[in-house]
Coordinates of C-alpha atoms and ligand atoms in Angstrom, one line a residue:
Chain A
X29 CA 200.8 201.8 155.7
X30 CA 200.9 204.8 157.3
X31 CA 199.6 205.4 161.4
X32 CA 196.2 206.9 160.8
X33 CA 195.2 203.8 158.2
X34 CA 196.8 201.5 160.5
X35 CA 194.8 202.8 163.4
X36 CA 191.5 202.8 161.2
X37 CA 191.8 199.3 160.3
X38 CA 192.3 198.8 163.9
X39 CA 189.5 200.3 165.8
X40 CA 186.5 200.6 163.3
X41 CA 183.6 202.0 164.7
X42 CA 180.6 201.0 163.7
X43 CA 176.9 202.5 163.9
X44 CA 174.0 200.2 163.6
X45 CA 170.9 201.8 162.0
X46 CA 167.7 199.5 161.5
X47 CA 165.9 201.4 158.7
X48 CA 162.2 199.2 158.9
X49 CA 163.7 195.9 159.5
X50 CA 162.2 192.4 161.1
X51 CA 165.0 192.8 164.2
X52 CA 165.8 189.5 163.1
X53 CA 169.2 191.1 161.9
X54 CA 169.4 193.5 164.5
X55 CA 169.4 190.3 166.9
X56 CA 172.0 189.0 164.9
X57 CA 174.0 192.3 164.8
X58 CA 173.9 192.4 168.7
X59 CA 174.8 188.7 168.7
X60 CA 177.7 189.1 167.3
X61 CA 178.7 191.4 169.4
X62 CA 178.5 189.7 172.7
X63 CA 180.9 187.0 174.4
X64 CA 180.1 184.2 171.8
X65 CA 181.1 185.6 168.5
X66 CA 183.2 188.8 170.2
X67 CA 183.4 190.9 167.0
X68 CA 184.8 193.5 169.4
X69 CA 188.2 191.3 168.9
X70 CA 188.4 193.6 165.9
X71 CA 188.7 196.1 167.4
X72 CA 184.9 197.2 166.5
X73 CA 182.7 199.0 169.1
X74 CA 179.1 200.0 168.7
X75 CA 178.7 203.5 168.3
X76 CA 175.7 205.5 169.3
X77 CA 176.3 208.9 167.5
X78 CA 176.7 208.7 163.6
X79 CA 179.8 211.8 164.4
X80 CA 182.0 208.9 166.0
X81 CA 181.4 206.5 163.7
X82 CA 183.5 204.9 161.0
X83 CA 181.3 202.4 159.4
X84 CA 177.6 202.1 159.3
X85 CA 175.6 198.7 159.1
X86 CA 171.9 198.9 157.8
X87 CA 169.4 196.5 158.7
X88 CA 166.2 196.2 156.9
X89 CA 164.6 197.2 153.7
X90 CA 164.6 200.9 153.5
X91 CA 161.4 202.5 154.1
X92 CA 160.0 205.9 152.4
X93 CA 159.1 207.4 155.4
X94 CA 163.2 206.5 156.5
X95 CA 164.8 206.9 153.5
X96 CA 165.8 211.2 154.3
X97 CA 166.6 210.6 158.0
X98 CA 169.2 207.5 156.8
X99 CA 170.4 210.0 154.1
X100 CA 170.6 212.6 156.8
X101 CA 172.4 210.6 159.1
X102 CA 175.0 208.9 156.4
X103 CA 175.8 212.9 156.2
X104 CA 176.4 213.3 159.5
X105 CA 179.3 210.3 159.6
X106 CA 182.8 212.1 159.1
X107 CA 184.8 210.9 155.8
X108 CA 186.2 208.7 155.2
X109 CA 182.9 206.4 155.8
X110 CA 181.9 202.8 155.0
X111 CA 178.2 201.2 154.3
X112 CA 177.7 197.6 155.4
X113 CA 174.3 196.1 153.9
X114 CA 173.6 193.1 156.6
X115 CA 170.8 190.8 155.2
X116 CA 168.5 190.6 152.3
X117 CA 166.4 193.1 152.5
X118 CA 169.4 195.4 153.0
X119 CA 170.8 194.1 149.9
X120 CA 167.9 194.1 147.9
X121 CA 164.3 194.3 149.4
X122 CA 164.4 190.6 150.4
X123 CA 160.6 189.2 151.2
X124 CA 159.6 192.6 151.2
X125 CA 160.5 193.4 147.3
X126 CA 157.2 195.2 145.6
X127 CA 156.3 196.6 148.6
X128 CA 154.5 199.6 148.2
X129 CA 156.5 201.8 150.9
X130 CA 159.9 199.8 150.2
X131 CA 162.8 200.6 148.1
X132 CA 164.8 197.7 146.6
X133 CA 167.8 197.6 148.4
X134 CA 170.2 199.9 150.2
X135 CA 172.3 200.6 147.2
X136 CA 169.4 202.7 145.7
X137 CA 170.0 204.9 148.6
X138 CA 173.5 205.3 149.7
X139 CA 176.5 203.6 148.2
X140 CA 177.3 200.0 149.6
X141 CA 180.8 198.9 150.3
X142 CA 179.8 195.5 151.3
X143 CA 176.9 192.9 151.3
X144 CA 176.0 190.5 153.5
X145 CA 173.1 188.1 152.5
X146 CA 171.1 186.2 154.2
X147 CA 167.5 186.6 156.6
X148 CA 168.9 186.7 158.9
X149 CA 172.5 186.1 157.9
X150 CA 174.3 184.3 161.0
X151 CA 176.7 186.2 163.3
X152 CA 179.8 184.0 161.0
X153 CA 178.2 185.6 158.2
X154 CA 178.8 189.3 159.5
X155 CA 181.5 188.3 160.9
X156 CA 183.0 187.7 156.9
X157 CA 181.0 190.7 155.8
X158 CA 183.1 192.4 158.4
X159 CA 186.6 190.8 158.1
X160 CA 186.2 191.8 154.0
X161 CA 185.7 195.1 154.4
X162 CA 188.7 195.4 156.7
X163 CA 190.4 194.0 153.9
X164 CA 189.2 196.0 151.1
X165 CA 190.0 199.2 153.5
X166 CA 193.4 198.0 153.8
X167 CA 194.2 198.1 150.3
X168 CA 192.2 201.1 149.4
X169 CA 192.9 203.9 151.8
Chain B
X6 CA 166.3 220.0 172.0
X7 CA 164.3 223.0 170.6
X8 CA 163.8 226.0 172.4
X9 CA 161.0 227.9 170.7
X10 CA 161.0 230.8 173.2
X11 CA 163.2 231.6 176.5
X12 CA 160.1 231.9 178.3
X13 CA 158.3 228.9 177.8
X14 CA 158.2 226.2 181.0
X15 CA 157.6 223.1 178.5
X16 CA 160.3 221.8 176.6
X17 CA 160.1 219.7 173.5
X18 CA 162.6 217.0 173.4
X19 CA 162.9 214.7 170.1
X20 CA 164.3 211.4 170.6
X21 CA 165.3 209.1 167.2
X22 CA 164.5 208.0 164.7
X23 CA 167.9 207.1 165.0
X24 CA 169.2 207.2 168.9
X25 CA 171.7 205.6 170.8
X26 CA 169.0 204.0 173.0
X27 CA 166.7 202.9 170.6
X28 CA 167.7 199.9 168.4
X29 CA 164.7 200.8 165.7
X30 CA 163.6 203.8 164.0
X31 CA 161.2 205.4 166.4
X32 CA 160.1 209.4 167.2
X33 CA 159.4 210.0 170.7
X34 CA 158.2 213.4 171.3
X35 CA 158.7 214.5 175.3
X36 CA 157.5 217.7 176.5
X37 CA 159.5 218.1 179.6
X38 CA 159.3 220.6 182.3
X39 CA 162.6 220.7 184.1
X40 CA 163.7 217.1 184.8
X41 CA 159.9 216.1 184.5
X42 CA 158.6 214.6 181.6
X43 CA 154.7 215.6 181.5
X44 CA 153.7 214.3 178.5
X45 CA 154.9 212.0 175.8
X46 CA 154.0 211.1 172.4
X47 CA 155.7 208.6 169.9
X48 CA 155.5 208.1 165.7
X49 CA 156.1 204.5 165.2
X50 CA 155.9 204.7 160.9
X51 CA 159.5 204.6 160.3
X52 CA 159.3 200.9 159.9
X53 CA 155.9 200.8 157.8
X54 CA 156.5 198.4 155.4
X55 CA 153.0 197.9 154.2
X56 CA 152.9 193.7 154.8
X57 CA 148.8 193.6 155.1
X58 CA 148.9 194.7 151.9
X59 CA 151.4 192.9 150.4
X60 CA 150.3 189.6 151.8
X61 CA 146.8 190.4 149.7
X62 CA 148.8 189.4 146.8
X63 CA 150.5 186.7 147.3
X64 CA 149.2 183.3 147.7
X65 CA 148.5 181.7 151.2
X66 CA 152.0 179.7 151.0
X67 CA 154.2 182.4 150.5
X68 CA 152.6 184.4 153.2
X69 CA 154.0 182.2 155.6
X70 CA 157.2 183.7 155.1
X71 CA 155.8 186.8 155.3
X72 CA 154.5 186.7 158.4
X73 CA 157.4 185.4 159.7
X74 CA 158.8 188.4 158.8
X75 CA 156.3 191.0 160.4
X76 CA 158.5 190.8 163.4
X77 CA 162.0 188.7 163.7
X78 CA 162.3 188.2 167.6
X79 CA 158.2 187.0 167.7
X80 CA 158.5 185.0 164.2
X81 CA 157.0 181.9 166.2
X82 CA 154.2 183.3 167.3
X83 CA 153.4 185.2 163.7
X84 CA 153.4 182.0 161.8
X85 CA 151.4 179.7 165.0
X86 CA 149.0 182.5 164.4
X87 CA 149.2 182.8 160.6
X88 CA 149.0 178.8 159.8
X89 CA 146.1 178.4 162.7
X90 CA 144.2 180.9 161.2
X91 CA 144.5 179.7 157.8
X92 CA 143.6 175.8 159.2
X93 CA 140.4 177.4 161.3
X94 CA 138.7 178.4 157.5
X95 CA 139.3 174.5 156.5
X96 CA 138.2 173.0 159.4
X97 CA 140.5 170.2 159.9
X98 CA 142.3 168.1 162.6
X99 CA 146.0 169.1 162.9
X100 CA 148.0 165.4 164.2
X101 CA 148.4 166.3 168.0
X102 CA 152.3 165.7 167.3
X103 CA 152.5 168.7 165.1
X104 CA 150.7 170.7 167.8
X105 CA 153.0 169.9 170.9
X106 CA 156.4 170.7 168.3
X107 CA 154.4 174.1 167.8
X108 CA 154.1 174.9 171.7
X109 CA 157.7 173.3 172.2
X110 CA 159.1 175.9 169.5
X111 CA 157.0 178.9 170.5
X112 CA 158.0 178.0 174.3
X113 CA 161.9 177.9 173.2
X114 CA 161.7 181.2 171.4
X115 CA 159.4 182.9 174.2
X116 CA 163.0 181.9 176.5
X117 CA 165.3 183.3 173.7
X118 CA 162.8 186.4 173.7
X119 CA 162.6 187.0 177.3
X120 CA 166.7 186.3 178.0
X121 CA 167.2 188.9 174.9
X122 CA 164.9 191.6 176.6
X123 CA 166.6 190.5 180.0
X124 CA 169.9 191.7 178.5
X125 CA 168.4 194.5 176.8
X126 CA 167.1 195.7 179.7
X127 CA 170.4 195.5 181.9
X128 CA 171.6 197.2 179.1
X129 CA 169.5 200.3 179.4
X130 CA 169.6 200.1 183.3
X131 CA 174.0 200.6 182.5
X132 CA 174.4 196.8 183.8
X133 CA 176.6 195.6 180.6
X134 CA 177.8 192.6 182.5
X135 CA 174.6 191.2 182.9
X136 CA 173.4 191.8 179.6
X137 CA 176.8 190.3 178.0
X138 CA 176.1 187.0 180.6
X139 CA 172.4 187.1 179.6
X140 CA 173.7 187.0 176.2
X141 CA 176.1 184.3 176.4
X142 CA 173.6 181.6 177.6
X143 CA 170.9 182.7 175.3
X144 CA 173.1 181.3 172.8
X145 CA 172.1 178.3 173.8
X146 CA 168.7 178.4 173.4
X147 CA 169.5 179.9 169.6
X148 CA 171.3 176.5 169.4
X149 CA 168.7 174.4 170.2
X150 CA 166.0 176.3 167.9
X151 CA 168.9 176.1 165.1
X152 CA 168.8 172.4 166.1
X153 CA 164.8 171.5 165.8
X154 CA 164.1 173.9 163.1
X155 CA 167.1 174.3 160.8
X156 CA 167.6 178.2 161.3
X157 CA 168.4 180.3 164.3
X158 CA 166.1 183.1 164.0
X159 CA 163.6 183.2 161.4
X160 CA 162.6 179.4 162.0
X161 CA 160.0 178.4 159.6
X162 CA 158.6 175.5 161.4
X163 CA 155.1 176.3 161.3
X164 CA 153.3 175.6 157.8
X165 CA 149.8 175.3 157.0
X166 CA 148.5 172.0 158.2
X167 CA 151.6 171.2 160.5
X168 CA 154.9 171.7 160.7
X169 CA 157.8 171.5 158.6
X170 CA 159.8 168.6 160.0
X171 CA 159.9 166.3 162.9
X172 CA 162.0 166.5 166.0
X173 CA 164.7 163.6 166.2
X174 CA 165.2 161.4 169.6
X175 CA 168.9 163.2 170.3
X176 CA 167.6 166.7 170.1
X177 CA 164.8 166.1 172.5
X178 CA 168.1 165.0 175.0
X179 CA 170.3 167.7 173.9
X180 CA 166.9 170.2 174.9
X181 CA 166.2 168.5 178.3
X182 CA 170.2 169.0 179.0
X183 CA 169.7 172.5 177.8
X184 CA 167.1 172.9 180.0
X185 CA 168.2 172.4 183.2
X186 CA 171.3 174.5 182.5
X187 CA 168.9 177.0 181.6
X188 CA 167.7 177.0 184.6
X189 CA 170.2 176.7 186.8
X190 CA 171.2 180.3 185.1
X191 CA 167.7 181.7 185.3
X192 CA 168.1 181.2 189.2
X193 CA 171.3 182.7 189.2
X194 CA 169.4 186.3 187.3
X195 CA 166.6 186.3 189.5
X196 CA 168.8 186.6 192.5
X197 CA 171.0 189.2 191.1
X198 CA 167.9 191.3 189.8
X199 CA 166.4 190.8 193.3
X200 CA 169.7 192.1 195.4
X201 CA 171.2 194.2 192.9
X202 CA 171.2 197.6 194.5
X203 CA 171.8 199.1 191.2
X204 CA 168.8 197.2 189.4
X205 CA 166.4 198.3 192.5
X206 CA 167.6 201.9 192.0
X207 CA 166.6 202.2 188.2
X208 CA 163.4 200.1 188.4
X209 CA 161.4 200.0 191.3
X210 CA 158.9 202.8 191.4
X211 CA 160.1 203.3 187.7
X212 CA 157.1 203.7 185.4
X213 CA 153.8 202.9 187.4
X214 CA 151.2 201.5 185.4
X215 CA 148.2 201.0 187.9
X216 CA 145.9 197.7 187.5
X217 CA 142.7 199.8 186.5
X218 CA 144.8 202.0 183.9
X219 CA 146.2 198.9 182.2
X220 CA 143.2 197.6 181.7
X221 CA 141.2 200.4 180.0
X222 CA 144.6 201.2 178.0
X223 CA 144.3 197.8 176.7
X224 CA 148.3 197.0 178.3
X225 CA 148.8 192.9 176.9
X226 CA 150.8 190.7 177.7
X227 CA 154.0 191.0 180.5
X228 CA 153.4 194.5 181.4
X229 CA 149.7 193.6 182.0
X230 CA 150.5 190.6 184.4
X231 CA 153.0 193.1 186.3
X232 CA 150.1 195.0 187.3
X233 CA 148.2 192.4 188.9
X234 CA 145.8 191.7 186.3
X235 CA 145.8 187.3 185.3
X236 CA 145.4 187.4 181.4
X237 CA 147.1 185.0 179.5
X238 CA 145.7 183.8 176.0
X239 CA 147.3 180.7 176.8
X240 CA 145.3 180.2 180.0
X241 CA 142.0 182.4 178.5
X242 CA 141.6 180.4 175.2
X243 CA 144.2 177.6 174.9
X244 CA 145.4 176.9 171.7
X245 CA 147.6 174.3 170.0
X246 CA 148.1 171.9 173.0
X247 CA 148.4 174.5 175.8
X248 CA 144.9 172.6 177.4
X249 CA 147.0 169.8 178.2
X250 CA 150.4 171.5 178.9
X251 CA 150.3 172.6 182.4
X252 CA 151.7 175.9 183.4
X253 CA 151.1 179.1 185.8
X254 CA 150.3 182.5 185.1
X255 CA 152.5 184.9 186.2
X256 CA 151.5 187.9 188.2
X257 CA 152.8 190.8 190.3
X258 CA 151.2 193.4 191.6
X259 CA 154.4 196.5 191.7
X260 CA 152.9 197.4 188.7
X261 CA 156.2 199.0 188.3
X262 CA 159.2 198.3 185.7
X263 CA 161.0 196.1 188.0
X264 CA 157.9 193.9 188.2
X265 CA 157.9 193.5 184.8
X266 CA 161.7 192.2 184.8
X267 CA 160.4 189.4 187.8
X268 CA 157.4 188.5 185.6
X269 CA 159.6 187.7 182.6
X270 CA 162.2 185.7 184.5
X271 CA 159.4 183.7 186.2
X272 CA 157.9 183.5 182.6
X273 CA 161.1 181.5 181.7
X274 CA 161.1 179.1 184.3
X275 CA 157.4 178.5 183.5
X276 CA 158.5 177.8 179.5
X277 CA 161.2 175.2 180.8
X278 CA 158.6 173.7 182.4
X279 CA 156.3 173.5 179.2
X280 CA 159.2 172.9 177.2
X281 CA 160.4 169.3 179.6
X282 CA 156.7 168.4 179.3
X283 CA 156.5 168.9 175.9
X284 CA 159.9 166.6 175.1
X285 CA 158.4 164.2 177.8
X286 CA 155.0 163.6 176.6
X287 CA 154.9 164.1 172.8
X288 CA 152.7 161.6 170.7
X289 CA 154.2 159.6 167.8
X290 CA 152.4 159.9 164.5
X291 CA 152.6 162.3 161.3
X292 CA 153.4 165.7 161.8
X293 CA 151.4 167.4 159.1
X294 CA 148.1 167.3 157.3
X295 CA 148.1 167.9 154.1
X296 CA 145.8 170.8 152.9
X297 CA 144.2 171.9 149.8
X298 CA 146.0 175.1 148.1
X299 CA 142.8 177.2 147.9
X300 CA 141.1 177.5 151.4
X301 CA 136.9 177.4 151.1
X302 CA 135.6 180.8 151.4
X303 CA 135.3 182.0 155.0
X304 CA 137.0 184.4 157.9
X305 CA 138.7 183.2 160.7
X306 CA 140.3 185.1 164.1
X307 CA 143.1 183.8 166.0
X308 CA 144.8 184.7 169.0
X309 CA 148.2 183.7 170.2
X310 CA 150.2 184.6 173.3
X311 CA 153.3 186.3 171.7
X312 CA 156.3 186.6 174.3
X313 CA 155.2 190.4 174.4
X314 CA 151.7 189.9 174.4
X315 CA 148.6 189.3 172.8
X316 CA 149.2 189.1 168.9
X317 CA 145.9 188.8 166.7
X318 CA 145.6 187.7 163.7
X319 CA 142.2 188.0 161.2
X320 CA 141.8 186.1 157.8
X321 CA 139.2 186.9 155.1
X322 CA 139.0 184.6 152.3
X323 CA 137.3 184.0 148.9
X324 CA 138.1 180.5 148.1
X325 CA 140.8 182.2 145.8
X326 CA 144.5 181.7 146.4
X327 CA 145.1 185.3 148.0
X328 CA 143.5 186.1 151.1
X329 CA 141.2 188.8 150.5
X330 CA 142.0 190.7 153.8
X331 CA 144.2 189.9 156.3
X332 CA 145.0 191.8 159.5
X333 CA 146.9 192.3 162.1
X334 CA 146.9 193.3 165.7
X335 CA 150.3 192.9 167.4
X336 CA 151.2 193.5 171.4
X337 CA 153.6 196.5 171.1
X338 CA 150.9 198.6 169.2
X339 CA 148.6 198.0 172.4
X340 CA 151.4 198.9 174.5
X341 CA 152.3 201.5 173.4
X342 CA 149.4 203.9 174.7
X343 CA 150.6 202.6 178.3
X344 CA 153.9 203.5 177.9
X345 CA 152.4 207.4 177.3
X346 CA 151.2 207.1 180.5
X347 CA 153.4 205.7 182.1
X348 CA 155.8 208.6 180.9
X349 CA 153.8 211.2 182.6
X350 CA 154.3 212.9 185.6
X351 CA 151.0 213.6 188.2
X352 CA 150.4 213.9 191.0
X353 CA 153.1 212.5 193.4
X354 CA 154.4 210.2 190.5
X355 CA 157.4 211.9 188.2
X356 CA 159.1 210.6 185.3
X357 CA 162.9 211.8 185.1
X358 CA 164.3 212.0 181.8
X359 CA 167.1 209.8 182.9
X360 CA 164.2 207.2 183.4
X361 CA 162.8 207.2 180.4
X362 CA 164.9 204.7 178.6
X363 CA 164.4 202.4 181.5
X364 CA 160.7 202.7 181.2
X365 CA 160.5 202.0 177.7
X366 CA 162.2 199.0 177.7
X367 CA 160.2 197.9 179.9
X368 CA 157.3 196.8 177.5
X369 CA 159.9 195.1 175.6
X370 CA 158.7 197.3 172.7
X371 CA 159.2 195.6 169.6
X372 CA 158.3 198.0 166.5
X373 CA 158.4 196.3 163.3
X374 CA 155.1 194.8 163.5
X375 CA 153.7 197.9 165.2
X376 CA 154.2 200.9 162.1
X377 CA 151.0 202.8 160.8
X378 CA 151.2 205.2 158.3
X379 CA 151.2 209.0 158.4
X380 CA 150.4 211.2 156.0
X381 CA 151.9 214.4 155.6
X382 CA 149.9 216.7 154.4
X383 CA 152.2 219.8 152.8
X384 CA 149.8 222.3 152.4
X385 CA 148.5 223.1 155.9
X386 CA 152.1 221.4 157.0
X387 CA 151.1 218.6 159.5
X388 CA 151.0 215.5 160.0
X389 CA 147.9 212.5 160.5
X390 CA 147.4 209.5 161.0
X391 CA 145.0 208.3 158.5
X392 CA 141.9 206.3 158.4
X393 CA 140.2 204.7 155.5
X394 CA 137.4 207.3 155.4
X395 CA 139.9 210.6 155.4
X396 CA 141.7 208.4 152.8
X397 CA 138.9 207.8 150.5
X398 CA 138.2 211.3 151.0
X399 CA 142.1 212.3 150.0
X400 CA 141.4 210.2 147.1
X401 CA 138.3 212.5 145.4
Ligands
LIG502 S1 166.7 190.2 156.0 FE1 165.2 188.9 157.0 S2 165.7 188.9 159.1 FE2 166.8 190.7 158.2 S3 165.4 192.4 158.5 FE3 164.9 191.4 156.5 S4 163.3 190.0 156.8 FE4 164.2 190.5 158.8

């Protein structure tokens, strides 16, 4: 493993975008994130601007009126760059399926490197979401 | 920030949909004039999902969940409203055990909201410590909601007729326990948000929303009772068992941001209150009616006090299993003509940019239940807000 993956799997730098969500996952995101759960032992911080960020975790079912500003923004994130899918409606509409204004699921938008079910999945749960795609970046880049 | 011609003295500023500050998609439009911010504008349909009318086609149980998914953080309050409003078109009498686990539920999660917008808050104010403390003990409260209804955030313990299962002996002990180390920790914020120099810096003075204002903006909820005005649809129209529950209405009269942080921590000391009454006095018997699936025909309004407000709720039904209309008015969407003004500058009063994330936390602004739709209209290249009429209209 060279230095540059090494330190990649080591500080991953995520962005948290809420494309038309509840907030019941975007509670759950920030839970994880403070003293409790710690996902910052990972070496993870939460990144305002999409130019610093490695990873990008979408909350909510994606929205029409959203959908070009997500796009623009996944654009924005420098290569190489990661899409985390927290909860159902991320990963595929969830209560909100056949919803006039709502697309099914992420993945019909930008390419998904990891699911996380659930509404709202617990803070263990993105935790594992989390810990999988370190692994899968591990043996991929 | 777009600079349409070096000699202009207004500025445009466009914050979001996606910002650092902002944890949901949200356009706010400034026009600034040096530091000043002299007027403000937001677009809250990023999040438009288009519930109302997805709840006219589907039946009246799955609705519940639906509801509960209008907003996360104020599930409680969406389904108290939803299954009350649904009850009020059969006209029955709900066991008075299933009504005090409704206001000991929406009282626990009214904690969890306020502790979460406490933390938010310090957040935006640059105090990380607190918000990482506030944090760590609202984890207990997600406990105990975890405990008496099975989930931690979207609970599901209101249903039509009841609620969905009983509270057990233990958990009313493990919730008293709770309590008083909720408390003791409550205590322990107001006195730093009350000496903090830092916290008095950011907030006091910080977005003035006058008593008189507030009221013809229609302000709800906390940022109403910060300035000075005693409304609480708890108090106003009791519902559930708040009659019997006794509690206080919190009011300042600052009328500024850093009222609005003391009327939310008072707020929780109040809820612990309701919450050991609650545990204390709670009738035995059944905890749900049982209901017919198809409600008669009728309409019914209901009104709950959400933690960020007043949260209506409107039914219309035909005796079918689909509501025929259903509506919703949530607290953010009323606050959200305060926060313009409270973003702009007269007079003696001015708004720093630097202030603005402060102030807009301050109405603990929740947006997924608040999104309209726009329409954008290509050919003469703007965008509306449309009513029914200009729809209808569109349509021919
Ligand atoms: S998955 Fe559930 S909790 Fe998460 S945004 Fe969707 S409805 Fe809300």
């Amino acid at each position: 493993m060279g230095i540059i993956t090494w330190s990649r799997i080591r500080s991953p730098w995520l962005l948290h975008f809420n494309t038309g969500g509840c907030n019941g996952c975007d509670i759950e995101v920030l839970a994880t994130l403070t003293p409790r759960y710690d996902l910052e032992r990972f070496g993870c911080l939460l990144k305002g601007s999409p130019r610093h960020a490695d990873v990008m975790v979408v909350t909510g079912p994606v929205t029409r009126q959203v959908r070009d500003r997500l796009i623009r923004v996944y654009e924005q994130m420098p290569e190489p760059k990661f899409v985390v899918a927290v909860g159902a409606c991320a990963c595929s509409g969830g209560v909100f399926q056949g919803c006039y204004n709502v697309y099914p699921g992420l993945d019909a938008v930008l390419p998904v490197d990891a699911y996380i079910p659930g509404c709202p999945p617990k803070p263990e749960a993105i935790i594992n979401g989390v810990a999988a795609l370190l692994a899968k970046l591990e043996g991929r880049l | 920030m777009s600079v349409s011609s070096s000699y202009e003295r207004f500025f445009d500023i466009p914050i979001g949909p996606q910002h650092p500050a902002l944890k949901e998609p949200l356009f706010l439009k400034l026009i600034v004039e040096g530091e000043h911010v002299v007027a403000a504008d937001v677009d809250v349909s990023y999040t438009h999902r288009g519930i109302e009318r997805a709840m006219q086609e589907r039946n009246y149980v799955q609705n519940i969940y639906l509801a509960e998914r209008i907003c996360g953080i104020c599930n409680v309050a969406h389904t108290l409203c939803y299954c009350q409003n649904v009850e009020g078109l059969y006209d029955v009498e709900i066991p008075s055990r299933a009504l005090y686990i409704r206001v000991l539920v929406e009282e626990l999660a009214r904690i969890h909201s306020h502790l979460l917008w406490l933390g938010v808050a310090a957040h935006e104010i640059g105090f990380d410590t607190l918000f990482m403390y506030v944090w760590r003990d609202r984890e207990i409260v997600m406990d105990l909601i975890e405990e008496v209804t099975g989930n931690r955030v979207t609970s599901a313990i209101n249903t039509i007729g009841g609620v969905r299962r009983d509270v057990k002996p233990e958990t009313c002990d493990k919730c008293l326990k709770a309590m008083d180390y909720i408390e003791e920790r409550t205590k322990y914020y107001k006195r730093v948000c009350k000496t903090d120099p830092t916290i008095a810096a950011r907030c006091v003075g910080v977005g003035i929303l006058k008593p008189d204002e507030a009221v013809r903006l229609c302000a709800v909820g906390p940022t109403l009772r910060a300035s000075n005005v005693k409304y609480d649809v708890r108090a106003d129209d009791p519902y559930a068992v708040h009659d019997e529950v006794p509690f206080n209405v919190i009011v300042y009269d600052t009328n500024d941001s850093f009222g609005r942080i003391l009327v939310r921590i008072d707020e929780i000391f109040e809820s612990i209150n309701m919450v050991r009454y609650c545990i204390k006095h709670m009738p035995s018997g059944p905890v749900r009616a049982r209901l017919r699936l198809n409600p008669p025909v009728g309409e019914h309004l209901s009104r709950v006090e959400a933690p960020r407000g007043e949260l209506v709720h409107y039914v219309k039904s035909n005796g079918s299993e689909k509501p025929e209309r259903y509506k919703v008015r949530t607290p953010t969407f009323e606050n959200l003509s305060a926060l313009c003004e409270m973003l702009t500058s007269k007079g003696n009063y001015v708004v720093n940019i630097a202030d603005v994330p402060v102030v807009f936390a301050s109405i603990d602004p929740c947006l997924s239940c608040t999104s309209r739709v726009a329409i954008l209209d290509s050919e003469r290249g703007k965008i509306w807000i449309g009513s029914l009429e200009e729809l209808k209209r569109l349509k021919r």
